GROMACS .gro file of C-alpha atoms in nm:
model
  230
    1UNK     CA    1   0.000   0.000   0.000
    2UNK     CA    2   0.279   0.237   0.036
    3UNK     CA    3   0.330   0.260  -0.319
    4UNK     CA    4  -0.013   0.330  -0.369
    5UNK     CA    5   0.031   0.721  -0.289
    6UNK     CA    6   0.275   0.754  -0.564
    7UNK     CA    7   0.009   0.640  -0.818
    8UNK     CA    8  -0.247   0.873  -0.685
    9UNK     CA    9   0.000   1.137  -0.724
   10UNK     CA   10   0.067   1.044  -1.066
   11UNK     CA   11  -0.316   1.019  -1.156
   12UNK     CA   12  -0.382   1.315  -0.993
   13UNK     CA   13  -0.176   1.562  -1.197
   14UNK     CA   14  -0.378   1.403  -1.543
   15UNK     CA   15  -0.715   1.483  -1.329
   16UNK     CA   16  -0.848   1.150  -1.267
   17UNK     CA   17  -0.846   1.207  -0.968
   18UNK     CA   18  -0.917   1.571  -0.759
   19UNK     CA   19  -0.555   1.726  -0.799
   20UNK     CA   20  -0.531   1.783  -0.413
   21UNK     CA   21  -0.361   1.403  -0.442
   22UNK     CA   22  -0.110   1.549  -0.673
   23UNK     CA   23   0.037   1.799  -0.401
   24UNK     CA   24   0.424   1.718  -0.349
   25UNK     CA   25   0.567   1.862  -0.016
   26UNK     CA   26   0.813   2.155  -0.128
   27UNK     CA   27   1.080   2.047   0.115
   28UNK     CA   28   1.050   1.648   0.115
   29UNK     CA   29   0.930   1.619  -0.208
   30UNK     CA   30   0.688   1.343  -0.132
   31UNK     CA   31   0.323   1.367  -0.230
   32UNK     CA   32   0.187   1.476   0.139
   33UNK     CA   33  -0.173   1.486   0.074
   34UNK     CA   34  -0.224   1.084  -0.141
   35UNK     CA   35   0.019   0.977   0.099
   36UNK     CA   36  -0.192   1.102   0.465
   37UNK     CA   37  -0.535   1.007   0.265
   38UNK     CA   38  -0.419   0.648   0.190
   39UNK     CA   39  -0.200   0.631   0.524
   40UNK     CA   40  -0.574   0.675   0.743
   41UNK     CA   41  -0.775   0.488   0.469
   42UNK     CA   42  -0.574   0.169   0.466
   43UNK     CA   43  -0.545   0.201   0.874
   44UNK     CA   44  -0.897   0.187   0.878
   45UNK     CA   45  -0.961  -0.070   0.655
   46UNK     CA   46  -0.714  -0.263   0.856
   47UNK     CA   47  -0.871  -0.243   1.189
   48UNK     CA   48  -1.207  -0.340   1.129
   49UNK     CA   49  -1.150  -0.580   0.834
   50UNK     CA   50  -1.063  -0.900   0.902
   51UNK     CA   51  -0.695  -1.020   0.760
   52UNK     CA   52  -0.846  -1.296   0.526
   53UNK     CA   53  -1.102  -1.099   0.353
   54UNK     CA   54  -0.808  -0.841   0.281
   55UNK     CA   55  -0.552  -1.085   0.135
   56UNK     CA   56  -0.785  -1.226  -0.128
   57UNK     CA   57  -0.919  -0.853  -0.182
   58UNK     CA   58  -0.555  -0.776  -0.222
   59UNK     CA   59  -0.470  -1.095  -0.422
   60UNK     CA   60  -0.778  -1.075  -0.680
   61UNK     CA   61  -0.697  -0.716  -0.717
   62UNK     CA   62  -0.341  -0.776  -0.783
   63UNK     CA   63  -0.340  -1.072  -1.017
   64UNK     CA   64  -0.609  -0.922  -1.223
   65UNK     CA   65  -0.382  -0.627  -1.279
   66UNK     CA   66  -0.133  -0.827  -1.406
   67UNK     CA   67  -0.354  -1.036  -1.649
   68UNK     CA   68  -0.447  -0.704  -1.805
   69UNK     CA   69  -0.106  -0.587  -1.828
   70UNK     CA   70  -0.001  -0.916  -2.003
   71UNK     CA   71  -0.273  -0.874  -2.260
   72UNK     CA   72  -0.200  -0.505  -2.340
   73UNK     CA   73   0.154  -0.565  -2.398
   74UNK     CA   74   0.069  -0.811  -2.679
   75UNK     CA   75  -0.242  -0.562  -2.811
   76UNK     CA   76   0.067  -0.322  -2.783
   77UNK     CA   77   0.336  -0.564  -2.937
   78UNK     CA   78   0.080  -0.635  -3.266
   79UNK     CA   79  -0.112  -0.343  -3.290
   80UNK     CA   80  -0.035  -0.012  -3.441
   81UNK     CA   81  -0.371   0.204  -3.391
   82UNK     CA   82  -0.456   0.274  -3.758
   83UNK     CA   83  -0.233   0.082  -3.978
   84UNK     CA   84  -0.285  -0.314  -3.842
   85UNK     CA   85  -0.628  -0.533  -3.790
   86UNK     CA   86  -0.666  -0.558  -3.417
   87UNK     CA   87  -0.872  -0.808  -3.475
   88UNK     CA   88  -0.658  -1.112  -3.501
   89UNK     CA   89  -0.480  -1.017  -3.173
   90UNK     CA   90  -0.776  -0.927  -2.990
   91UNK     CA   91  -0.931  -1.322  -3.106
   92UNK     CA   92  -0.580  -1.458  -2.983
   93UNK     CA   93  -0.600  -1.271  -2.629
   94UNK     CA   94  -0.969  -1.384  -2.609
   95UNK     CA   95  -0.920  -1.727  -2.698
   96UNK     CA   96  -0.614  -1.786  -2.497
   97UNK     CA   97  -0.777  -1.657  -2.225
   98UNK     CA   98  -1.105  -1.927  -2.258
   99UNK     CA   99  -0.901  -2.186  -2.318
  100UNK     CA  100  -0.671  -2.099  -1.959
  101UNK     CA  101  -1.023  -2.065  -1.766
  102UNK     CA  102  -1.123  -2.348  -1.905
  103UNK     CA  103  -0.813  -2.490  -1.789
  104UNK     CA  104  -0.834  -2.389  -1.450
  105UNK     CA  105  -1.185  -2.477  -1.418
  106UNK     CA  106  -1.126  -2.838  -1.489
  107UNK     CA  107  -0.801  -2.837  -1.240
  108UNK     CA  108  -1.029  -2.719  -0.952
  109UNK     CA  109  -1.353  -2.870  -1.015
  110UNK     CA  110  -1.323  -3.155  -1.212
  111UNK     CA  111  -1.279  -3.485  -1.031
  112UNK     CA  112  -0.963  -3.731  -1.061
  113UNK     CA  113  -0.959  -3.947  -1.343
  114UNK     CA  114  -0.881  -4.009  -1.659
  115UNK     CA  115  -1.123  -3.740  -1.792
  116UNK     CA  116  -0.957  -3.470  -1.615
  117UNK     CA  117  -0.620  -3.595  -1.747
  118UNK     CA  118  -0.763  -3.558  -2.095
  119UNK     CA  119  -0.893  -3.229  -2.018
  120UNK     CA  120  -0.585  -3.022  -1.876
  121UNK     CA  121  -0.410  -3.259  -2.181
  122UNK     CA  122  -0.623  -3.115  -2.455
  123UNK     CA  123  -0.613  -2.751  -2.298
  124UNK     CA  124  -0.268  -2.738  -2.313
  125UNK     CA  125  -0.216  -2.877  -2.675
  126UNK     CA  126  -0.485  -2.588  -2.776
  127UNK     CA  127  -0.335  -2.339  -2.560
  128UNK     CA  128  -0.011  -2.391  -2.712
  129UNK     CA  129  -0.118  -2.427  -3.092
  130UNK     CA  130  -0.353  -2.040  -3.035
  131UNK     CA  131   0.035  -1.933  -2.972
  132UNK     CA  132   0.175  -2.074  -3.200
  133UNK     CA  133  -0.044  -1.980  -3.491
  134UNK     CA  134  -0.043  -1.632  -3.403
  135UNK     CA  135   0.329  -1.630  -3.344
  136UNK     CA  136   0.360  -1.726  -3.715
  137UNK     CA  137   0.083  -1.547  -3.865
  138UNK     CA  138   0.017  -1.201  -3.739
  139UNK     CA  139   0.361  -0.996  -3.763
  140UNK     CA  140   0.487  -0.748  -3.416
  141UNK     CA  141   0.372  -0.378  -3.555
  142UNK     CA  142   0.645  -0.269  -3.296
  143UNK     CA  143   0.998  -0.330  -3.245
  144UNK     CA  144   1.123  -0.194  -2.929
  145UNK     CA  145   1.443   0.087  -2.978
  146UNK     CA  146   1.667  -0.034  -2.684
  147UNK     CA  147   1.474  -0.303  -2.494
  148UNK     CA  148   1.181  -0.537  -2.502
  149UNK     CA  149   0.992  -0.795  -2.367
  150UNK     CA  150   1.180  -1.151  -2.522
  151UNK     CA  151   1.020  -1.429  -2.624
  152UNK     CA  152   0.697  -1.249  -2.783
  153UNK     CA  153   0.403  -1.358  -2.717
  154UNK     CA  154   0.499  -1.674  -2.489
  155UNK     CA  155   0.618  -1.483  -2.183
  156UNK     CA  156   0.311  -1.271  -2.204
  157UNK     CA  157   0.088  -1.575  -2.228
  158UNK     CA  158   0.278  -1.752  -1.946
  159UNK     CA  159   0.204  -1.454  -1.740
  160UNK     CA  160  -0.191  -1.470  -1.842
  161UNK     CA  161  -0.189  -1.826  -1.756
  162UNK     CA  162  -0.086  -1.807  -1.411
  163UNK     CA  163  -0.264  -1.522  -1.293
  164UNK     CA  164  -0.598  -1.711  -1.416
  165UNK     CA  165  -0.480  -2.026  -1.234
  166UNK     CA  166  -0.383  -1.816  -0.940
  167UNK     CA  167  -0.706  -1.637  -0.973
  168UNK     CA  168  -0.922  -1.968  -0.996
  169UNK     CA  169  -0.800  -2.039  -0.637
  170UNK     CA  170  -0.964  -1.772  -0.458
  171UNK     CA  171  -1.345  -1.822  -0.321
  172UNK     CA  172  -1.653  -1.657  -0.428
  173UNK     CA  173  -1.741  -1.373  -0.159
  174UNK     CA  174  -1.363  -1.252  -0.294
  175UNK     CA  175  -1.521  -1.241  -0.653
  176UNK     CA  176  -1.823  -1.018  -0.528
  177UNK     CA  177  -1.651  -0.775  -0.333
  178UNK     CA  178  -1.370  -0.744  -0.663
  179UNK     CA  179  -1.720  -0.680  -0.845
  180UNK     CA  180  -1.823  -0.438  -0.636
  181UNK     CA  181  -1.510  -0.197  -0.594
  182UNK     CA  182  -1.466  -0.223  -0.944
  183UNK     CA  183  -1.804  -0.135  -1.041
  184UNK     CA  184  -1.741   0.154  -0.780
  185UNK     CA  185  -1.442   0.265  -0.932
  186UNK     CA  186  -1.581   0.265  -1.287
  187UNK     CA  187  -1.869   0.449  -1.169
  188UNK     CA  188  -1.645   0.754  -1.046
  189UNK     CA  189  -1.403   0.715  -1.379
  190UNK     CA  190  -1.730   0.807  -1.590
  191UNK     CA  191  -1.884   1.070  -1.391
  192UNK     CA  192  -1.581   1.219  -1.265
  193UNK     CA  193  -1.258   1.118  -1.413
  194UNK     CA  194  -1.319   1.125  -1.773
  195UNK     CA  195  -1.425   1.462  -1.791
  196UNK     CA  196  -1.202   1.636  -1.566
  197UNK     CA  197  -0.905   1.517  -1.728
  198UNK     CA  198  -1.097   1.605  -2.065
  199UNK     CA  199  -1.111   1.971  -1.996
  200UNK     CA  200  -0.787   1.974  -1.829
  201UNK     CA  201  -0.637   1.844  -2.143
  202UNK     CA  202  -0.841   2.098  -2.305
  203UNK     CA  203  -0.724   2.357  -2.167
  204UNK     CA  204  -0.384   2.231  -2.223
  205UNK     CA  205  -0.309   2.303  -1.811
  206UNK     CA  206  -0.240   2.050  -1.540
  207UNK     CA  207  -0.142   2.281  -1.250
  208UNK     CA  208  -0.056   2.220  -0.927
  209UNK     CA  209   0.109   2.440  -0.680
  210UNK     CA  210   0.433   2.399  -0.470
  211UNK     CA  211   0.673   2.241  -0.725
  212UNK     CA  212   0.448   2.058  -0.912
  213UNK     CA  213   0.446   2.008  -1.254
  214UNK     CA  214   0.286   2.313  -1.455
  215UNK     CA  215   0.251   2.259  -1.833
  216UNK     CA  216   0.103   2.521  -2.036
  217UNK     CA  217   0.038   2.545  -2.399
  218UNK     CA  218   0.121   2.814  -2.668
  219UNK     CA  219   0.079   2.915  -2.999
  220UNK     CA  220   0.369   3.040  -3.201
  221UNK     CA  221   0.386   3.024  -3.574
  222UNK     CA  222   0.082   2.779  -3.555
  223UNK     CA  223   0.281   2.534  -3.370
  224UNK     CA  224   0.201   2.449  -2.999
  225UNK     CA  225   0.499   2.466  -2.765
  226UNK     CA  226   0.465   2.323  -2.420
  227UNK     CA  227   0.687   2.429  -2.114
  228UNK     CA  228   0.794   2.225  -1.821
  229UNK     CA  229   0.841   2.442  -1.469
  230UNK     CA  230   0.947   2.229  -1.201
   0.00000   0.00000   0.00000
């Protein structure tokens, strides 16, 4: 959780969140205000929450975090907005992704036995044919200048594999509660979010006081120049 203030901080100067979280203490240079919020907010939680219900919270939270970061660095990799078919990658990620639930489905649920042998046999042969026929038939729109992620896309689909697996392990009241925050969350990204960092981007102004980052926007032989202060 302590990291957790540094991503507020970040958010806040775009305007997703109220900007008072973006406030960086002029002689520490720590964001005071995302830090004290969270600091109280997690203490809270903590004290009247009991320890299991956070660690799958936490878990479920984290995992599916990095599932979605596995899948947008292949829609990244293999996807240049405009000039590729997103299509092909976007049937890939879905696919892959049925055919890992479908794996970890049977690995929980189904009982011992041949059958189940079969199953998490067969899911793994189709698993690893989806990779391979994308590997050889839809091209990377990207090359990375200096440094990449190897092994495209099997490292990626590794990573979407386990965090499936590891999410098929948690119960259900940990599923509900993920549901609910998230629908929470969502909630305030479209009333809120969207359109305050809209007009702030706008306006071409993020400003924040006491060191923060001020970017403004000008006009000069039709070209728009943008200025850091720090």
């Amino acid at each position: 959780m302590l990291g957790q203030a540094r991503y507020m901080c970040v958010i806040g100067r775009s305007s997703v969140v109220p900007a008072w979280f973006a406030r960086v203490h002029p002689k520490t240079s720590t964001p005071v205000n995302a830090s004290a919020f969270l600091g109280i907010f997690t203490a809270a939680i903590a004290l009247f929450t009991d320890l299991n219900v956070l660690l799958n919270l936490v878990s479920i939270g984290t995992l599916f975090v990095f599932y979605m970061v596995a899948n947008a660095l292949v829609y990244r990799r293999y996807v240049a907005i405009g000039t590729t078919n997103p299509w092909p990658t976007l049937s890939f990620l879905c696919s892959f992704s049925c055919t890992s639930i479908l794996f970890t489905l049977t690995w929980h649920f189904m009982p011992l036995g041949k059958g189940k042998a079969f199953m998490l046999g067969a899911c793994a042969v189709i698993a690893t044919a989806i990779i391979q026929l994308f590997h050889c038939t839809v091209p990377q729109a990207r090359k990375p200048e200096f440094w990449g992620v190897p092994l495209m896309p099997w490292m990626p689909c590794v990573s979407i594999f386990l965090n499936i697996f590891l999410l098929g392990s948690l119960d259900g009241p940990s599923y509900v509660r993920f549901v609910f925050f998230s629908a929470l969350a969502v909630l305030v990204y479209v009333l809120y979010s969207v359109h305050a960092s809209f007009d702030a981007e706008g306006e071409g102004s993020f400003g924040q006081k006491s060191g923060e980052i001020i970017v403004r926007e000008s006009d000069e032989s039709d070209r728009g120049h943008c200025f850091l202060k720090v």
